[in-house]
CSV table of C-alpha atoms in Angstrom, one decimal:
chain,number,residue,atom,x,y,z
Q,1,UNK,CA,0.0,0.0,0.0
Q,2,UNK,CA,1.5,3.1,-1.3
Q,3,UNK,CA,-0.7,5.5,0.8
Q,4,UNK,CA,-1.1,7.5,-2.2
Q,5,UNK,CA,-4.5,6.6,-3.5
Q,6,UNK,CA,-6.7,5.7,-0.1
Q,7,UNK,CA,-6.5,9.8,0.9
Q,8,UNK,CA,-8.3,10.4,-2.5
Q,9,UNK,CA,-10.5,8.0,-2.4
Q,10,UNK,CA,-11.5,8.7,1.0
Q,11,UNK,CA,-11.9,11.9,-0.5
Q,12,UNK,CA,-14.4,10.7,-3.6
Q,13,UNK,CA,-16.3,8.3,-1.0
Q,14,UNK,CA,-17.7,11.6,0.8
Q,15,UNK,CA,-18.3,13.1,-2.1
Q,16,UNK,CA,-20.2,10.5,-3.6
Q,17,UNK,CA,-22.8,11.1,-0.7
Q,18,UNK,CA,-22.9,14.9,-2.0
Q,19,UNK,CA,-23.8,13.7,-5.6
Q,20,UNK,CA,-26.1,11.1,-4.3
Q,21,UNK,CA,-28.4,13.7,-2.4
Q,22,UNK,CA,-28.7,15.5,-5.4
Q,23,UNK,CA,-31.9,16.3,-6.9
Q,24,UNK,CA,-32.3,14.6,-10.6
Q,25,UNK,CA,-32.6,18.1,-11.9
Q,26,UNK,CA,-29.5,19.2,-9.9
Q,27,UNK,CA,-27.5,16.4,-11.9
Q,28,UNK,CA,-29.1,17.0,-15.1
Q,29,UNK,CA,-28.0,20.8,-14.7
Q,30,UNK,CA,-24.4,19.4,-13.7
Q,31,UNK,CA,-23.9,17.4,-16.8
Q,32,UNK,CA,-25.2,20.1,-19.3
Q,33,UNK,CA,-22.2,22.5,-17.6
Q,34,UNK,CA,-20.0,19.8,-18.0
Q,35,UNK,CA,-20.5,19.4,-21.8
Q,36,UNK,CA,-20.5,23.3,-21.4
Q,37,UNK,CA,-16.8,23.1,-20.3
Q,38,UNK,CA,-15.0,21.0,-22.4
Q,39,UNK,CA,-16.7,22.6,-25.2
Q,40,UNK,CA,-15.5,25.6,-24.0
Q,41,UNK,CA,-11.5,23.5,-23.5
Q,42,UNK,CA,-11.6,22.1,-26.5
Q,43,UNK,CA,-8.3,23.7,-28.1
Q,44,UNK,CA,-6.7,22.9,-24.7
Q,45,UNK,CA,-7.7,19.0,-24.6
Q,46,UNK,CA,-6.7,18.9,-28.3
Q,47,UNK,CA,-2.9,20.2,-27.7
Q,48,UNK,CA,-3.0,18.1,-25.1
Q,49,UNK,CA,-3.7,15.1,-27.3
Q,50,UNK,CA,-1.5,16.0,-29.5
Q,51,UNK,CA,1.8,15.7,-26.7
Q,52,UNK,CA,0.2,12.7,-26.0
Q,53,UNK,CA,0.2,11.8,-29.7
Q,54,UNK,CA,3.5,12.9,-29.8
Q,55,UNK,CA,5.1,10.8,-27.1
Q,56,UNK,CA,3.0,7.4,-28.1
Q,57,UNK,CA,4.6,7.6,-31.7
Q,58,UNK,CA,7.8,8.2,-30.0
Q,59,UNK,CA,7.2,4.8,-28.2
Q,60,UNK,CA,7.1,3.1,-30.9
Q,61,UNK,CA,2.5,2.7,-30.7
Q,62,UNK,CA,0.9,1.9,-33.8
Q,63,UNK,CA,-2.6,0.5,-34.7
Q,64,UNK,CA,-6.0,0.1,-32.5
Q,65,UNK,CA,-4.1,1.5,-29.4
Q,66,UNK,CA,-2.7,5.0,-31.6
Q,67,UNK,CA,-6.2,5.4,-33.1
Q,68,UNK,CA,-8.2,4.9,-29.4
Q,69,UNK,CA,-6.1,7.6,-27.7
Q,70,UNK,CA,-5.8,10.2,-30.8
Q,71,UNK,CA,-8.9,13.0,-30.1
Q,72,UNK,CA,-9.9,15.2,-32.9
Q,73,UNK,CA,-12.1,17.9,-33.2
Q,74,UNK,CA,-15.0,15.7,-33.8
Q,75,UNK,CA,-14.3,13.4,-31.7
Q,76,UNK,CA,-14.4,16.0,-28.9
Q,77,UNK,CA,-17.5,16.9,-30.5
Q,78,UNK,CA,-18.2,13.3,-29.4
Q,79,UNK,CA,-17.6,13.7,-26.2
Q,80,UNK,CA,-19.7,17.2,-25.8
Q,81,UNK,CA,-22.7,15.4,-27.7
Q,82,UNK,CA,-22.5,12.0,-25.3
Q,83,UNK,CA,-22.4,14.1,-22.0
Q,84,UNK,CA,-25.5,16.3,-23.2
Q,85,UNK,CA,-27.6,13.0,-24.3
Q,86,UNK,CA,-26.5,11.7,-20.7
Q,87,UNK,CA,-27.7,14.7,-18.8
Q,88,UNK,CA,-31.5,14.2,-20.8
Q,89,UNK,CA,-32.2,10.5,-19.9
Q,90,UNK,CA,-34.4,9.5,-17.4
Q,91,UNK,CA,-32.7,9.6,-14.3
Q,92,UNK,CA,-32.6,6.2,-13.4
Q,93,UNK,CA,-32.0,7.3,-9.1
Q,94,UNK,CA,-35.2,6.6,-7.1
Q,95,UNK,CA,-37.1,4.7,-10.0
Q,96,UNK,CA,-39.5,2.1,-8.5
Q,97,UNK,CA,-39.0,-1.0,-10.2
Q,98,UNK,CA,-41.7,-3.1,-8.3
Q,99,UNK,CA,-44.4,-2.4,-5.7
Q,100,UNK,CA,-46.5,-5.1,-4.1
Q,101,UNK,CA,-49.3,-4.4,-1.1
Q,102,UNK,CA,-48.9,-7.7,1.1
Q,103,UNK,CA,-52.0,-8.9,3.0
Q,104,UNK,CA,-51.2,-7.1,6.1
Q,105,UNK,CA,-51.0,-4.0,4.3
Q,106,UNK,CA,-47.1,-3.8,4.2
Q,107,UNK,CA,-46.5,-1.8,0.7
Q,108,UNK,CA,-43.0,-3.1,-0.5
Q,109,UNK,CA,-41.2,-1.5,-3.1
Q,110,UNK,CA,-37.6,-2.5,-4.9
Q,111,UNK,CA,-36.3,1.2,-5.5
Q,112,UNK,CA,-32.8,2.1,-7.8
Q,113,UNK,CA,-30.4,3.8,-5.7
Q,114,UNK,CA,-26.1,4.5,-6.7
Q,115,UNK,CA,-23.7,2.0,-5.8
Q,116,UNK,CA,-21.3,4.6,-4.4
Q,117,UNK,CA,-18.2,4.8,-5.6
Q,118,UNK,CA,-17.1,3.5,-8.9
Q,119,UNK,CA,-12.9,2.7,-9.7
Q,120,UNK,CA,-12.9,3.1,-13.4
Q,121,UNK,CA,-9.5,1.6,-14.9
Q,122,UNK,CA,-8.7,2.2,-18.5
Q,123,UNK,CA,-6.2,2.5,-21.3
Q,124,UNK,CA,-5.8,4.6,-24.3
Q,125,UNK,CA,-9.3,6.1,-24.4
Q,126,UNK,CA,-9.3,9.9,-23.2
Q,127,UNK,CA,-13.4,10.4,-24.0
Q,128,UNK,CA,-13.8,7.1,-21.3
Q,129,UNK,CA,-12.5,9.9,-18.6
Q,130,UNK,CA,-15.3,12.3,-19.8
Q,131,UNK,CA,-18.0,9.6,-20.3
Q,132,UNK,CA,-17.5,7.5,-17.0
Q,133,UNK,CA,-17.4,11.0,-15.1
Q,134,UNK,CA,-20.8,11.8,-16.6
Q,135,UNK,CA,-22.6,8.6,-16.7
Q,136,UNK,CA,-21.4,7.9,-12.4
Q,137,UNK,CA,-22.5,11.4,-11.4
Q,138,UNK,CA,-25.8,10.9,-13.6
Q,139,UNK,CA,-26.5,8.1,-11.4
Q,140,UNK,CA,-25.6,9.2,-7.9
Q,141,UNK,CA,-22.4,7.9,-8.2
Q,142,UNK,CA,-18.7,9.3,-7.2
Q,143,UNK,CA,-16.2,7.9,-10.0
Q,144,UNK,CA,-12.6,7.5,-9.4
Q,145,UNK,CA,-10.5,7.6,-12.4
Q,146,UNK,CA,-7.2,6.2,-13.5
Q,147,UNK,CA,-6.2,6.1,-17.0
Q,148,UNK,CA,-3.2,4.8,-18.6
Q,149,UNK,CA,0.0,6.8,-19.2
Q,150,UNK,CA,-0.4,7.1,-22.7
Q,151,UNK,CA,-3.0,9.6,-22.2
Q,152,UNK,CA,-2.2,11.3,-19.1
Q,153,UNK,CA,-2.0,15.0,-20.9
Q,154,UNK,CA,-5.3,14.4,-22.4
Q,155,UNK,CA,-7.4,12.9,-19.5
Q,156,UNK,CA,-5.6,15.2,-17.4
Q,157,UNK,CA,-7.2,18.1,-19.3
Q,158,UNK,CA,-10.7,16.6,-19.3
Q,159,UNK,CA,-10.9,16.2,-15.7
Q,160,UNK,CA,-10.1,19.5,-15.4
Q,161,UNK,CA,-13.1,21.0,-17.8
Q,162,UNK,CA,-15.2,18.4,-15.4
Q,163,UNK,CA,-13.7,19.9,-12.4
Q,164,UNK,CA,-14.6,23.3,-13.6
Q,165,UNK,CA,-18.4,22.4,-13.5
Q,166,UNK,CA,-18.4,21.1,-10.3
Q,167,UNK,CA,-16.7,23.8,-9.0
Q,168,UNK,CA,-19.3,26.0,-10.6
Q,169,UNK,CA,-22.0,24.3,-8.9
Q,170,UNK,CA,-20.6,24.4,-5.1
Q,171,UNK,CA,-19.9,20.5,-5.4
Q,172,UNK,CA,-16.9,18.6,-4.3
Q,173,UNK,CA,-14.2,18.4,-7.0
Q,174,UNK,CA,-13.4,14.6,-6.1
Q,175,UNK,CA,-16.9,13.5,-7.2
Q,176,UNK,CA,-14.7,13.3,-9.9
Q,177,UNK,CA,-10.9,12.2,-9.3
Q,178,UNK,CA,-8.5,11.7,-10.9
Q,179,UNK,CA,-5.4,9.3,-10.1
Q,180,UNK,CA,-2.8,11.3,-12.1
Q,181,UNK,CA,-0.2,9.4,-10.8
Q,182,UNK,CA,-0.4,6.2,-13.0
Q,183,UNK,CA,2.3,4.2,-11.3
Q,184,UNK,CA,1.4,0.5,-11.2
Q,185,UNK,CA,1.4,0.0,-7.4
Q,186,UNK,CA,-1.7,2.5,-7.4
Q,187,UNK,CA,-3.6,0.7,-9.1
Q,188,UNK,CA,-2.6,-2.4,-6.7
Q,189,UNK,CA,-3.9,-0.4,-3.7
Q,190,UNK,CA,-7.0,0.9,-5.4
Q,191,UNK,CA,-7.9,-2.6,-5.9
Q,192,UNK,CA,-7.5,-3.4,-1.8
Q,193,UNK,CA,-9.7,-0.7,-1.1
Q,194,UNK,CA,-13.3,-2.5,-0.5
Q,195,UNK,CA,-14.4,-0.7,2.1
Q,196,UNK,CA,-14.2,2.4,0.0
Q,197,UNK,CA,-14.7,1.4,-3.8
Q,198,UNK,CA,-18.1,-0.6,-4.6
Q,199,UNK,CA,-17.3,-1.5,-7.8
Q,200,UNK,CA,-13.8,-1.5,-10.4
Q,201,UNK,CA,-14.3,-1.3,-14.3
Q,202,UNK,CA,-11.4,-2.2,-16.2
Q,203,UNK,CA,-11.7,-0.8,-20.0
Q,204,UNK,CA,-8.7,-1.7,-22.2
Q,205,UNK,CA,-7.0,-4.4,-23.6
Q,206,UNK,CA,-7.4,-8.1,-22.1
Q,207,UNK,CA,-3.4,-8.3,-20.4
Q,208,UNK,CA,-4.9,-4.9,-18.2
Q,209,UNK,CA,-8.4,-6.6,-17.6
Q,210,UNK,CA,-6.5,-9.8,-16.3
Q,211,UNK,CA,-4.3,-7.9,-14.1
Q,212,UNK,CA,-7.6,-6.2,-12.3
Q,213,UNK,CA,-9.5,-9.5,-12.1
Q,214,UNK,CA,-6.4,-11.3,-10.9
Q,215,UNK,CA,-5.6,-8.9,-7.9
Q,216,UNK,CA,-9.0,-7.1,-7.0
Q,217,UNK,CA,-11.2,-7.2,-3.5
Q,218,UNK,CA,-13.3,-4.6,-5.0
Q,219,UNK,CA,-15.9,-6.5,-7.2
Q,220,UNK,CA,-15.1,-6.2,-10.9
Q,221,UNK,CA,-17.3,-6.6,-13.8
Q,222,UNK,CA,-15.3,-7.2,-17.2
Q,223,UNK,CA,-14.6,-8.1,-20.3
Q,224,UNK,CA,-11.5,-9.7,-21.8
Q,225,UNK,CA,-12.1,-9.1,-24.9
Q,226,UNK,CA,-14.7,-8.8,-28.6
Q,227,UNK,CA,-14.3,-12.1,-30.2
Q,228,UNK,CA,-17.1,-11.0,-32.2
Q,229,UNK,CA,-19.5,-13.4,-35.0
Q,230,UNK,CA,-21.2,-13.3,-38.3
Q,231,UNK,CA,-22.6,-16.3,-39.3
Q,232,UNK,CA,-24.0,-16.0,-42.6
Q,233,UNK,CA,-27.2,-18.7,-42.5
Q,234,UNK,CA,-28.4,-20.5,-45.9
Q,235,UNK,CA,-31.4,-18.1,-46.2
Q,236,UNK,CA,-29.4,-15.1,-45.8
Q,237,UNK,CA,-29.9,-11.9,-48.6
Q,238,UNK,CA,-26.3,-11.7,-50.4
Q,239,UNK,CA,-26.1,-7.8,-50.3
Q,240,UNK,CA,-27.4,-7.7,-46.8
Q,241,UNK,CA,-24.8,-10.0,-45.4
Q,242,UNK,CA,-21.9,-8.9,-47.5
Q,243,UNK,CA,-22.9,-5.2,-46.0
Q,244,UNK,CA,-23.0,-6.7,-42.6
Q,245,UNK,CA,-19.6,-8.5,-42.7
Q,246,UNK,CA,-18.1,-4.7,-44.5
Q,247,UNK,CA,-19.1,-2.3,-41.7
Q,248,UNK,CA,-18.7,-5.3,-39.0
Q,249,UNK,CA,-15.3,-5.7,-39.9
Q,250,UNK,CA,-13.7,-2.5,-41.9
Q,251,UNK,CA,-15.8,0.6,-40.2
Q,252,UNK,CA,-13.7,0.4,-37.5
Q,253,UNK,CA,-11.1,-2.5,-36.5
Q,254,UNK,CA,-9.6,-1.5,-33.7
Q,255,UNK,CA,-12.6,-1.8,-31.4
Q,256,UNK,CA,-13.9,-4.6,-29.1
Q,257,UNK,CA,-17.4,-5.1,-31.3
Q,258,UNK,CA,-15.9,-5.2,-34.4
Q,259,UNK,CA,-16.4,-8.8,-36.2
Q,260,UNK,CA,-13.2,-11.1,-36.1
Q,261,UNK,CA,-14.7,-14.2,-37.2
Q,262,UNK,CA,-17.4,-15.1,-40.4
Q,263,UNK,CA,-18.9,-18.3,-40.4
Q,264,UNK,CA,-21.1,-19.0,-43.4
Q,265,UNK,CA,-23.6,-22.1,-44.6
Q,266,UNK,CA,-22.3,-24.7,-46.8
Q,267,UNK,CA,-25.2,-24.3,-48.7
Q,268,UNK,CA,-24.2,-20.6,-49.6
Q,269,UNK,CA,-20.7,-20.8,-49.7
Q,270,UNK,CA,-20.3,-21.3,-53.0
Q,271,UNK,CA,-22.4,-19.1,-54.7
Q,272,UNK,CA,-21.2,-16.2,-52.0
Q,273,UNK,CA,-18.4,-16.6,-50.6
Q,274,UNK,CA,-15.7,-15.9,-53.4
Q,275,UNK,CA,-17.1,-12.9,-54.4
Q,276,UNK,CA,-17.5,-11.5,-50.5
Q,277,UNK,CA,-14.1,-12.0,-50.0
Q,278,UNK,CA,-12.8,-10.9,-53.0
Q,279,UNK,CA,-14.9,-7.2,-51.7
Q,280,UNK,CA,-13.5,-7.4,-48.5
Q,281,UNK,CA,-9.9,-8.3,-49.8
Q,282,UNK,CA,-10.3,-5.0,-52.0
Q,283,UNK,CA,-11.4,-3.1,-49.0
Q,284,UNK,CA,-7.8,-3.7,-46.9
Q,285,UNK,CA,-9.3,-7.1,-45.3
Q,286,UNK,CA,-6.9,-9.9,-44.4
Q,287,UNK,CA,-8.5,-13.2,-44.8
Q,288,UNK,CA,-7.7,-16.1,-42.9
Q,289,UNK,CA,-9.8,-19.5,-43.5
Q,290,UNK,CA,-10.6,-22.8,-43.4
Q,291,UNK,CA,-9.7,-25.4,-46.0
Q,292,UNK,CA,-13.3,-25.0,-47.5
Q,293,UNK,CA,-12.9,-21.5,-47.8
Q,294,UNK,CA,-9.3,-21.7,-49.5
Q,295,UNK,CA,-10.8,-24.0,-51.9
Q,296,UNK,CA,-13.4,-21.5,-52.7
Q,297,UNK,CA,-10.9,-17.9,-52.2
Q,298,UNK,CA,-7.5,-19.0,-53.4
Q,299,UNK,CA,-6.1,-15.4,-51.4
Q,300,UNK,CA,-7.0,-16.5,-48.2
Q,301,UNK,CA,-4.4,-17.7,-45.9
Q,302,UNK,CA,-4.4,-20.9,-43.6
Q,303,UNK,CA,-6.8,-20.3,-40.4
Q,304,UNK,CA,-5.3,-22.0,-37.2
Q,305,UNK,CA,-7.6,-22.8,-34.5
Q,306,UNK,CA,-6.1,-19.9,-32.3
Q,307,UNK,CA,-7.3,-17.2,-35.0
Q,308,UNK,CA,-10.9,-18.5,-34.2
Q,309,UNK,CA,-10.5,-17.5,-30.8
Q,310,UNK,CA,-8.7,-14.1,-31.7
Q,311,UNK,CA,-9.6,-10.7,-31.1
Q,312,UNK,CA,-7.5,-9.2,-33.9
Q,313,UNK,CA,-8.3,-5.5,-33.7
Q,314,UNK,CA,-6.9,-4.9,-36.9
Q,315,UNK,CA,-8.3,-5.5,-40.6
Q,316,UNK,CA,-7.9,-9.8,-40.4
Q,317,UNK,CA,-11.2,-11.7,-40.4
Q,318,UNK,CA,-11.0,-15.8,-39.9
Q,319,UNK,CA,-13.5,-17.5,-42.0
Q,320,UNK,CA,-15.0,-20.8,-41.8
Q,321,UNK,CA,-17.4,-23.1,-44.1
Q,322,UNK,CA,-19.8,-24.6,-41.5
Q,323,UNK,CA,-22.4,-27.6,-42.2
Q,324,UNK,CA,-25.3,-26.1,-40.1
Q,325,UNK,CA,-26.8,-23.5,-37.7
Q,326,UNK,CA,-26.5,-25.7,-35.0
Q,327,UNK,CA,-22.3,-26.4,-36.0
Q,328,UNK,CA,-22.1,-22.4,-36.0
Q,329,UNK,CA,-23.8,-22.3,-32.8
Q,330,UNK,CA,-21.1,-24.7,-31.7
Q,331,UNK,CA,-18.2,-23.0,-32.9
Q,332,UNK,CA,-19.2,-19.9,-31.4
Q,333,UNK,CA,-19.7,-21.6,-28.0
Q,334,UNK,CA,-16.2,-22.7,-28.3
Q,335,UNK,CA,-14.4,-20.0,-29.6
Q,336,UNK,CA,-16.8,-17.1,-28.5
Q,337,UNK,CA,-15.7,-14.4,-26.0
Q,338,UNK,CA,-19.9,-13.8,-24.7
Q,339,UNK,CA,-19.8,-10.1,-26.6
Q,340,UNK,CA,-21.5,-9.7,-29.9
Q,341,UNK,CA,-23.1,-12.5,-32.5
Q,342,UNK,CA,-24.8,-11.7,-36.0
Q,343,UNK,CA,-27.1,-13.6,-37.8
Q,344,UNK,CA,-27.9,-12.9,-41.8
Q,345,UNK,CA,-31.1,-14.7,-42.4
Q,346,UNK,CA,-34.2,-14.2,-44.0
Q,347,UNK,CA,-35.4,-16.8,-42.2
Q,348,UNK,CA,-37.3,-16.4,-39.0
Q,349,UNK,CA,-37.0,-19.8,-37.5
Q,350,UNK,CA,-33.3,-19.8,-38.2
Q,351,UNK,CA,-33.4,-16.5,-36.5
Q,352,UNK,CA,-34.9,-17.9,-33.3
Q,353,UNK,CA,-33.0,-21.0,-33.4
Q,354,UNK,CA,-29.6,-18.6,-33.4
Q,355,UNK,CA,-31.2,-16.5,-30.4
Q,356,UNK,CA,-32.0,-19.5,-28.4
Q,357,UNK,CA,-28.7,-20.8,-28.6
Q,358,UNK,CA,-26.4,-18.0,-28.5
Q,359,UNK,CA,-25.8,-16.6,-24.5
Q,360,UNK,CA,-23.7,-13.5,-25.5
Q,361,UNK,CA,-24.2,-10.3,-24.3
Q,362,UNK,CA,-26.0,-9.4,-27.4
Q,363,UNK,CA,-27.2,-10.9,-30.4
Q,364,UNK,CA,-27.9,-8.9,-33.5
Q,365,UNK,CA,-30.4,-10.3,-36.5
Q,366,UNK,CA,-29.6,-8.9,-39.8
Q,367,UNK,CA,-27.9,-5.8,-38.3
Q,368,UNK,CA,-23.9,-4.9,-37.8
Q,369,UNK,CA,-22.0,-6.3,-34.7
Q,370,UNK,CA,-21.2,-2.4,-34.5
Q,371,UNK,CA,-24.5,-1.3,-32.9
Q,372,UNK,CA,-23.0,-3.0,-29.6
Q,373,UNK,CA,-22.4,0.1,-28.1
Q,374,UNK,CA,-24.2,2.5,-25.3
Q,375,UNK,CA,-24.9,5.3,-27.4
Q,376,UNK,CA,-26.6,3.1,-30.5
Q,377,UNK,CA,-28.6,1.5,-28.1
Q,378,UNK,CA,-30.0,4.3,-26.5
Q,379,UNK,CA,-28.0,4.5,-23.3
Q,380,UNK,CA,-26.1,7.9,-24.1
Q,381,UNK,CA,-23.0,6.4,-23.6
Q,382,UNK,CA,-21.2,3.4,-22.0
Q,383,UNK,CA,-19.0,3.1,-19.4
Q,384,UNK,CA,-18.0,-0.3,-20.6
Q,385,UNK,CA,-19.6,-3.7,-21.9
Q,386,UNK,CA,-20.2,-6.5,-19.2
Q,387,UNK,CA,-19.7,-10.0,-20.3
Q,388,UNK,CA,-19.8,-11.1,-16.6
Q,389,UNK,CA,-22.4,-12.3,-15.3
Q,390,UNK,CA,-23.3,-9.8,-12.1
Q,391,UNK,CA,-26.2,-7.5,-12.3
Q,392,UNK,CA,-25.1,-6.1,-15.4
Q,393,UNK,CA,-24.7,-7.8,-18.6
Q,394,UNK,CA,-23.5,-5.8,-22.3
Q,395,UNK,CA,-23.5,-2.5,-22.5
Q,396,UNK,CA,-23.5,-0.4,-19.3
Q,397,UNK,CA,-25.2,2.2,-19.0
Q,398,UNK,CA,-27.2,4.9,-16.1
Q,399,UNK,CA,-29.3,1.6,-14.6
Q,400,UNK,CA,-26.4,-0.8,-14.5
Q,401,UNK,CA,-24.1,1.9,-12.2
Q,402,UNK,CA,-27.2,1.1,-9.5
Q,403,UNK,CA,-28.6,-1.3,-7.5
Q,404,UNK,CA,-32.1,-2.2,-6.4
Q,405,UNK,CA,-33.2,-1.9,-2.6
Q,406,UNK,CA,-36.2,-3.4,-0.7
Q,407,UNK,CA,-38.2,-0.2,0.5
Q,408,UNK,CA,-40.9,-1.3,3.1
Q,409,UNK,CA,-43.6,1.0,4.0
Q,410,UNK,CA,-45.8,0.2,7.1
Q,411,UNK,CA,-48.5,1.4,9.5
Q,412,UNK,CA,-47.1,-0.3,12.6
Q,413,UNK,CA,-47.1,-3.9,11.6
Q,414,UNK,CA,-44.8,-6.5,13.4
Q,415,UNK,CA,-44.2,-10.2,12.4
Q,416,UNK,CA,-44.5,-11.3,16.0
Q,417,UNK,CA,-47.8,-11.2,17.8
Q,418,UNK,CA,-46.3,-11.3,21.3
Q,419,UNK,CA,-44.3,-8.0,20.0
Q,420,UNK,CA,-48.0,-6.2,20.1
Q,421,UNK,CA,-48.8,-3.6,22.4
Q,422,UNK,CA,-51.8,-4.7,24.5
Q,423,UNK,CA,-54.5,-2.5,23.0
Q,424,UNK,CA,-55.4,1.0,25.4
């Protein structure tokens, strides 16, 4: 224990209880200065980006990690936009979920509440520093930041457009802090803390998610990483699933629901499969396949069984020839990571079947692996995508950063008789 992080998160812990006894209109307000500020710091985030830029190319960074820490001007637009669609959702704080009036006339309610204090651990990404802030103090929450080095300018410059808003509204700055010291051994001793922190996030690449699993007693939710599906079924359209496997695969490749894997129906494979490729090939797309799909795309290379179970984060997509729904049901069970599966089919049994047997965290039918993501789905942003199975599963958004609580409302009533007053 370094002694460095519990003062600060002693710190964020009170303040937590600050955000919490906000009114939902308080927060709202909050969040719409927030996006108000770094607006208003956007040339200073950006040069800060850019030394970060700067020193990551110097290191020798290249690929998904360079592009997830580089922030341009519409990216920070990004950012501004997410906060503001955060500060107009419901606020989730004090929501009723269930009411039941028991024979004794005992009303009992489950009502949301925060969980507290959230450790959010994360690499590369300088708009998670924005977004975690805003979607924790949406929900009641304190959040307690640490970011990787790569972007310490940049997140550095956020918090402080964040800490401006607070500041601006009378509330506690450490609602939310910042670890700028990104030395390893804090992060061991934020990961002790459990009887301050309620809850550790890890966002970045699966050696970092490992590392907070492996040495938390904080509970963690995770994932390790997109091992992402398309399986192309027999009754699939052609266009539609050659669009799918495009934007699934080349709109982005550095990102954990892009596809890394396309599984497609013997039945099809013949008639589709060359000419996919061949468009996917022309589009930057490294292909990596089975022995069928060789046969059938003489540019592929050989597929080994670890490239099924990759998350390449790059433009490489393995491909496989299957027999049957129910053998690409299998191979996805095997080789899946529990984030993202696609089904083209114009059929709706086949649909069904793939639902049924697929557990992932989400399951898309005849739409791109892409929409796996808070905003797309209407959650105004994410503060990470659960495959574990706590109280949150996929993306997580304002409801997953609380936790339902029995609320019992009485008129006196006792479960013991002989506990009673005698009546007058």
């Amino acid at each position: 224990m370094t002694g460095y992080v519990r003062p600060l998160a002693e710190r964020a812990r009170a303040a937590s209880h600050v955000i919490a006894s906000l009114e939902p209109a308080q927060r709202a307000a909050l969040l719409v200065s927030m996006a108000d500020a770094v607006a208003a710091g956007r040339d200073t985030i950006l040069a800060a980006n850019a030394a970060d830029m700067a020193r990551a190319e110097q290191a020798g960074t290249v690929g998904a990690m360079l592009d997830r820490l580089r922030l341009d001007a519409d990216r920070v637009d990004g950012i501004v936009t997410a906060i503001r669609e955060i500060a107009i959702l419901p606020d989730p704080v004090g929501q009723i979920t269930r009411t039941e009036t028991h024979a004794n006339g005992m009303v009992v309610e489950k009502v949301r509440i925060p969980l507290g204090l959230i450790a959010m651990i994360y690499e590369a990404r300088p708009n998670v520093t924005a977004d975690a802030a805003a979607l924790c103090v949406r929900a009641g929450n304190a959040v307690l930041l640490r970011g990787g080095s790569e972007a310490r300018d940049s997140n550095a410059a956020i918090a402080a457009c964040l800490h401006a808003a607070l500041r601006a509204h009378g509330l506690p700055v450490e609602a939310v802090a910042l670890i700028e010291d990104t030395a390893r051994e804090h992060v061991l001793e934020l990961l002790q803390l459990s009887d301050l922190v309620d809850l550790a996030i890890p966002r970045g690449g699966e050696r970092l998610i490992r590392f907070v699993a492996e040495n938390a007693r904080v509970p963690v939710i995770k994932h390790y990483k997109g091992v992402c599906h398309l399986y192309v079924d027999r009754a699939a359209d052609p266009a539609l699933a050659l669009q799918l496997a495009i934007d699934g695969k080349l709109s982005r490749p550095g990102v954990c629901n892009a596809l890394e894997t396309m599984l497609v129906h013997t039945d099809v494979a013949d008639g589709w499969l060359p000419g996919a490729l061949a468009e996917l090939a022309a589009r930057g797309a490294e292909i990596r396949g089975c022995e069928r799909t060789r046969a059938l795309f003489p540019g592929a290379s050989a597929a080994t069984e670890e490239d099924y179970a990759a998350e390449f984060l790059s433009p490489i997509l393995a491909v496989r020839v299957v027999d049957s729904i129910d053998t690409a049901i299998a191979h996805i069970q095997t080789h899946g990571s529990d984030h993202t599966e696609v089904i083209a089919t114009g059929d709706t049994a086949a649909a069904d079947r793939f639902v049924r047997g697929i557990r992932s965290s989400a399951v898309m039918v005849n739409a791109s692996s892409r929409f796996n993501d808070g905003g797309s789905l209407g959650l105004g942003a994410e503060i990470g995508i659960s495959t574990t199975r706590l109280h949150a599963y996929g993306p997580m958004g304002l409801e997953s950063l609380t936790i339902e609580r029995y609320v019992i409302r009485g008129a006196g009533q006792v479960r013991h008789p002989e506990s009673a007053l005698a009546a007058g």
